[in-house]
PDB file of C-alpha atoms in Angstrom:
ATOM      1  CA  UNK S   2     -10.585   7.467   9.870  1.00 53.00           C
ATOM      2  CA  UNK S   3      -9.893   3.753   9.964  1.00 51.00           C
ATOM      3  CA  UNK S   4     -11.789   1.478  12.008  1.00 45.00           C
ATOM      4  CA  UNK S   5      -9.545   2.653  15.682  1.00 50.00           C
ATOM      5  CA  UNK S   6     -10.012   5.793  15.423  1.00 55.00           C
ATOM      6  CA  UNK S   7     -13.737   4.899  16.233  1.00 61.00           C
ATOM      7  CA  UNK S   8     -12.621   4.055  19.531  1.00 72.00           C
ATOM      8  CA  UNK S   9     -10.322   7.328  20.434  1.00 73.00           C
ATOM      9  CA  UNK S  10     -12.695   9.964  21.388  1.00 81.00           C
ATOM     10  CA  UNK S  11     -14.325   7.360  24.026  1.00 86.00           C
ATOM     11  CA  UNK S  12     -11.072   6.991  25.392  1.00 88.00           C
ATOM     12  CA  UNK S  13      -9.713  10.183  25.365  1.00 87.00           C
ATOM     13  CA  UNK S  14     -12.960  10.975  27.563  1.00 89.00           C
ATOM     14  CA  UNK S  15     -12.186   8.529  29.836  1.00 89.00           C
ATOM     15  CA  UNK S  16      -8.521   9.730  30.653  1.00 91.00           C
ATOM     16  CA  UNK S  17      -9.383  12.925  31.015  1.00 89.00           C
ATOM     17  CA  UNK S  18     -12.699  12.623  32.539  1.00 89.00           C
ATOM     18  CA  UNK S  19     -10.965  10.130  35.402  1.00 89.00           C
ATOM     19  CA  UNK S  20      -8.138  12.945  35.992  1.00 89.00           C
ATOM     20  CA  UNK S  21     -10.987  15.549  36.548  1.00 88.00           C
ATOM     21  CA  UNK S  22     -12.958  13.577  38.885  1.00 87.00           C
ATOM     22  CA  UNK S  23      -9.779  14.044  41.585  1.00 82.00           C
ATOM     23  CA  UNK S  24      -8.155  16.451  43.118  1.00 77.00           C
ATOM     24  CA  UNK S  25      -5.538  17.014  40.240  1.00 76.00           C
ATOM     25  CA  UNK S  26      -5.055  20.759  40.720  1.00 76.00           C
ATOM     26  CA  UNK S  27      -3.251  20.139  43.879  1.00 76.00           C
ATOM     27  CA  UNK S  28      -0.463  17.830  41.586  1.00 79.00           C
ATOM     28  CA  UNK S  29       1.063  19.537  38.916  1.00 82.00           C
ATOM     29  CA  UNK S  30       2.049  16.426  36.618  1.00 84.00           C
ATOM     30  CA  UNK S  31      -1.582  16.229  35.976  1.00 87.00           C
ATOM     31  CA  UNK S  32      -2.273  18.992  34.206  1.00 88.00           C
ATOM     32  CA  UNK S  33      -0.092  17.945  31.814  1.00 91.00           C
ATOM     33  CA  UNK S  34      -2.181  15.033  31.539  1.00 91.00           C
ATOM     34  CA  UNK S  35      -5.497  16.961  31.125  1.00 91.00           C
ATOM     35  CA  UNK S  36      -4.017  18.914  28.635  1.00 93.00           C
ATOM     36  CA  UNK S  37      -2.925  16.330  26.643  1.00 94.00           C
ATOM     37  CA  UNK S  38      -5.703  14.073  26.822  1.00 93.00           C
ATOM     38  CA  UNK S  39      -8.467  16.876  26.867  1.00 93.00           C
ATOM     39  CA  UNK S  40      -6.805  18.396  23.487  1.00 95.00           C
ATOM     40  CA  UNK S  41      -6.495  15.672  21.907  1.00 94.00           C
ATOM     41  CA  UNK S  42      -9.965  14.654  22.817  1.00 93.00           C
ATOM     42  CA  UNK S  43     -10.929  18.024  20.973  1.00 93.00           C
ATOM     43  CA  UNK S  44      -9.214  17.547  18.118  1.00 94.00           C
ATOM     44  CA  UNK S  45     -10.225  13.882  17.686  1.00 91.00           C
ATOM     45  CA  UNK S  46     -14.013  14.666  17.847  1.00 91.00           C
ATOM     46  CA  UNK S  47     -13.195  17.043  15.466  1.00 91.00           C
ATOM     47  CA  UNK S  48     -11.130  14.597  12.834  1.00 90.00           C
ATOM     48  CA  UNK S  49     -13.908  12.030  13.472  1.00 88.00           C
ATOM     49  CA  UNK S  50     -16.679  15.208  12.744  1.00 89.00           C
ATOM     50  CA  UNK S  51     -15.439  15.557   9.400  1.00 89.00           C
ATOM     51  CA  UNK S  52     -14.949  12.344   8.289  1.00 86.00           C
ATOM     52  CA  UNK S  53     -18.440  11.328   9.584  1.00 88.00           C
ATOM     53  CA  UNK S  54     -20.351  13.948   7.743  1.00 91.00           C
ATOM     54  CA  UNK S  55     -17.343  13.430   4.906  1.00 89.00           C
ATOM     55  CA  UNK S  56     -16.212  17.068   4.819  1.00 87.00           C
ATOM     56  CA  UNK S  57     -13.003  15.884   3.751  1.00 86.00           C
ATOM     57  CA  UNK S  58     -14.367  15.688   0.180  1.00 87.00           C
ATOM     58  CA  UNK S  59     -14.540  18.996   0.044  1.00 90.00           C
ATOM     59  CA  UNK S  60     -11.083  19.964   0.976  1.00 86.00           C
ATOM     60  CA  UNK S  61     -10.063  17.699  -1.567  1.00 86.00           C
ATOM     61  CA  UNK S  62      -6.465  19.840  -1.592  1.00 89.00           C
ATOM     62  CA  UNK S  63      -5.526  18.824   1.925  1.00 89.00           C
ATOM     63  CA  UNK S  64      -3.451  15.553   1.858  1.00 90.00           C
ATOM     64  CA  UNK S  65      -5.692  13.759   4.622  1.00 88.00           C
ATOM     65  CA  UNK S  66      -3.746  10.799   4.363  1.00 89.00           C
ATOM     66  CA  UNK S  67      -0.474  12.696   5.688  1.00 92.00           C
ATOM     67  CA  UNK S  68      -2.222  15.291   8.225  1.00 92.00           C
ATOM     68  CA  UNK S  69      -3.542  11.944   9.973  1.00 91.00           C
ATOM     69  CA  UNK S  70      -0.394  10.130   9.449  1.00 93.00           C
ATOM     70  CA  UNK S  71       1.157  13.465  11.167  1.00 95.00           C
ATOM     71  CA  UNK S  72      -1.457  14.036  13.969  1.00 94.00           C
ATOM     72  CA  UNK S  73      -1.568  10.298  15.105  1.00 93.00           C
ATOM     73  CA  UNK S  74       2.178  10.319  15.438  1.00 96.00           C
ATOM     74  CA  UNK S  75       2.425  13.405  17.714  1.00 96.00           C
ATOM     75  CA  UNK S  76      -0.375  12.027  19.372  1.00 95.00           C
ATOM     76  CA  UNK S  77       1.133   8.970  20.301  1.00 95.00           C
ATOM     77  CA  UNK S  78       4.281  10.543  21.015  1.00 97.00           C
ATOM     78  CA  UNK S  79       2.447  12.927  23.711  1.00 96.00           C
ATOM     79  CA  UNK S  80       0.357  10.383  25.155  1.00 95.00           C
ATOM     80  CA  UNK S  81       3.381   8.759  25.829  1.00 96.00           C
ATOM     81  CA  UNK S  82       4.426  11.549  28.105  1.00 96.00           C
ATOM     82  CA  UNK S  83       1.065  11.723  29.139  1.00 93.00           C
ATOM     83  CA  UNK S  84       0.802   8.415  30.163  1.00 94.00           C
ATOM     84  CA  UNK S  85       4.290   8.271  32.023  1.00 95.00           C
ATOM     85  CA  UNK S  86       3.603  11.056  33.965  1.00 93.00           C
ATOM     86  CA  UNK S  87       0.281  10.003  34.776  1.00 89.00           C
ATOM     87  CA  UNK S  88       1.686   6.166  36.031  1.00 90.00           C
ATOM     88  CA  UNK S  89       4.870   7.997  37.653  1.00 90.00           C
ATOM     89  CA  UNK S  90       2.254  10.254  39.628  1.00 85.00           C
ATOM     90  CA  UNK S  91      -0.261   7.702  41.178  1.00 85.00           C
ATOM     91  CA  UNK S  92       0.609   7.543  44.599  1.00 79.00           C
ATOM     92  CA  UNK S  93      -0.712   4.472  46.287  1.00 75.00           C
ATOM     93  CA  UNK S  94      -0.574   6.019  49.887  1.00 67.00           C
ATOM     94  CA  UNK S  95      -2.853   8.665  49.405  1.00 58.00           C
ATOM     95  CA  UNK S  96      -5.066   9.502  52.028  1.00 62.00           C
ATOM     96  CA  UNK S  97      -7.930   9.620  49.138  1.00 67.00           C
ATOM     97  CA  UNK S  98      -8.364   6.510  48.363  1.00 70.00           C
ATOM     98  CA  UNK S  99     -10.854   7.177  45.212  1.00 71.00           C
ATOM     99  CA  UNK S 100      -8.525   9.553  44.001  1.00 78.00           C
ATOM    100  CA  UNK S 101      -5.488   6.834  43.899  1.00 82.00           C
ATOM    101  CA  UNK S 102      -8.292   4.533  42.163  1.00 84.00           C
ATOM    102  CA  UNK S 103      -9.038   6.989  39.680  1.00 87.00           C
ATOM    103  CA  UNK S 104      -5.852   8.145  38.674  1.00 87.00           C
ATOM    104  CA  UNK S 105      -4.984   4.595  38.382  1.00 89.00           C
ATOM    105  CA  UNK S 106      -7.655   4.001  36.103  1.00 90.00           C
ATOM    106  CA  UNK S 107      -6.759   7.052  34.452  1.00 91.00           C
ATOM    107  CA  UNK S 108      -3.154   5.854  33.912  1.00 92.00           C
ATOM    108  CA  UNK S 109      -4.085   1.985  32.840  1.00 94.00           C
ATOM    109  CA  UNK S 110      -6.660   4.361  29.699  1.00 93.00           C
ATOM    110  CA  UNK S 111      -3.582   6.537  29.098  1.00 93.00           C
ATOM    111  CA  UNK S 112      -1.376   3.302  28.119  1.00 94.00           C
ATOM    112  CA  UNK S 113      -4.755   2.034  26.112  1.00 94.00           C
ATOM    113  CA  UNK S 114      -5.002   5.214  23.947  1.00 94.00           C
ATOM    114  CA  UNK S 115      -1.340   5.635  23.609  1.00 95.00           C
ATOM    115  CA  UNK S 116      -1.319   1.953  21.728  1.00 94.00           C
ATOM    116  CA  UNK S 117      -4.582   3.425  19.550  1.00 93.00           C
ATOM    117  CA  UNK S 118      -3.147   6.233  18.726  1.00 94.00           C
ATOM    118  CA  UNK S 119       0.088   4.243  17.719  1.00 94.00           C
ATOM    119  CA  UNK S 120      -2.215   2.227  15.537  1.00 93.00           C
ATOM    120  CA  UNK S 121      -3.925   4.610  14.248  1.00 91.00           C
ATOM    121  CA  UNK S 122      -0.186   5.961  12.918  1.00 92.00           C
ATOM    122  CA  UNK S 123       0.275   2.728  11.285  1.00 93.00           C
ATOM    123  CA  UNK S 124      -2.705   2.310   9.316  1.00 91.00           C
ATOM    124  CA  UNK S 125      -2.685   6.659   8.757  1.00 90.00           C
ATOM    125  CA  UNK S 126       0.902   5.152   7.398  1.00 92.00           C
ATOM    126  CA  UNK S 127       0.005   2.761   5.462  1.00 91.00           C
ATOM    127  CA  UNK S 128      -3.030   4.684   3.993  1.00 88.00           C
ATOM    128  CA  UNK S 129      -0.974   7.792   2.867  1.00 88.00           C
ATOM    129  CA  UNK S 130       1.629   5.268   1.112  1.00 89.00           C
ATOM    130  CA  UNK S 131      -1.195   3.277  -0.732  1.00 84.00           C
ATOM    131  CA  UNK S 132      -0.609   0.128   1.119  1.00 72.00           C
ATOM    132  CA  UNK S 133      -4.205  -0.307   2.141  1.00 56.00           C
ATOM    133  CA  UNK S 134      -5.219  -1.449  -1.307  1.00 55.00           C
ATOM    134  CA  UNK S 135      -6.855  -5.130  -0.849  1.00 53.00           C
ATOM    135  CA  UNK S 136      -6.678  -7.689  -3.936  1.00 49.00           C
ATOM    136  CA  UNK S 137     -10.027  -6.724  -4.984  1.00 49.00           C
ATOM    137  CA  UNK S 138      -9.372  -2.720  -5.461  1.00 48.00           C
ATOM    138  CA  UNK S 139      -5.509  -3.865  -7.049  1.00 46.00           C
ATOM    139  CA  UNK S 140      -7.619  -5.931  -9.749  1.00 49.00           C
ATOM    140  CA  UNK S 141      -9.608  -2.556 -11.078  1.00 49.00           C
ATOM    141  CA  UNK S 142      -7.826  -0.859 -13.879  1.00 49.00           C
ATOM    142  CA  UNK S 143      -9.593   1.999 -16.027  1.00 49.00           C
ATOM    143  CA  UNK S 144     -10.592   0.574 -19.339  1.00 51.00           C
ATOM    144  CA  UNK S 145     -13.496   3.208 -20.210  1.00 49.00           C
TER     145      UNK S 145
END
């Protein structure tokens, strides 16, 4: 994973943890958020997992490149609806008043991981076309 993807799973947990410190069960809209940010918390942890311990080596057949190209997008794409519904939902008169903080919180880390994921996509992008290549790795050529 490139170098934002480091930052994802911490805020992932922070969207969702921020939803479940409130009373969201009472307000439908989020637990589409919790969803959303809980499974993709998940499956984060577990992309970051196998890249850590470098388990993708192994499964050498997979096209990495592409799945993470593929999961970032739909990522971003749900986090978007995540974070809209989360924003639309915050209700400023509510007679919790750490609840409204919380959620707002919740919805301000929603926007933030929405723009990681999307730049995760770019670089997962950018990676699975070979555009990440830097002048020094363009230089090497096989002469054995």
């Amino acid at each position: 994973m490139h170098g934002v993807g480091v930052q994802l799973p911490v805020l992932g947990l922070l969207v969702w943890s921020l939803i479940a410190a409130t009373t969201y069960h009472l307000h439908a809209a989020y637990g589409w958020v919790m969803f959303v940010s809980l499974f993709f918390w998940i499956l984060t942890l577990l992309f970051f997992v196998t890249y850590l311990l470098q388990l993708h080596q192994k499964f050498y057949m997979i096209p990495w490149p592409l799945v993470l190209m593929i999961y970032n997008a739909v990522a971003t794409v749900l986090y978007i609806t995540a974070f809209v519904t989360c924003a639309a939902a915050v209700q400023p008169t509510s007679w919790r008043q750490w609840d409204y903080n919380r959620r707002a919180a919740a919805s301000f880390f929603a926007c933030v991981t929405m723009i990681t994921y999307g730049v995760s996509t770019f670089f997962s992008f950018r990676a699975w076309k070979g555009l990440g290549s830097n002048a020094a790795t363009s230089q090497v050529t096989d002469h054995a």
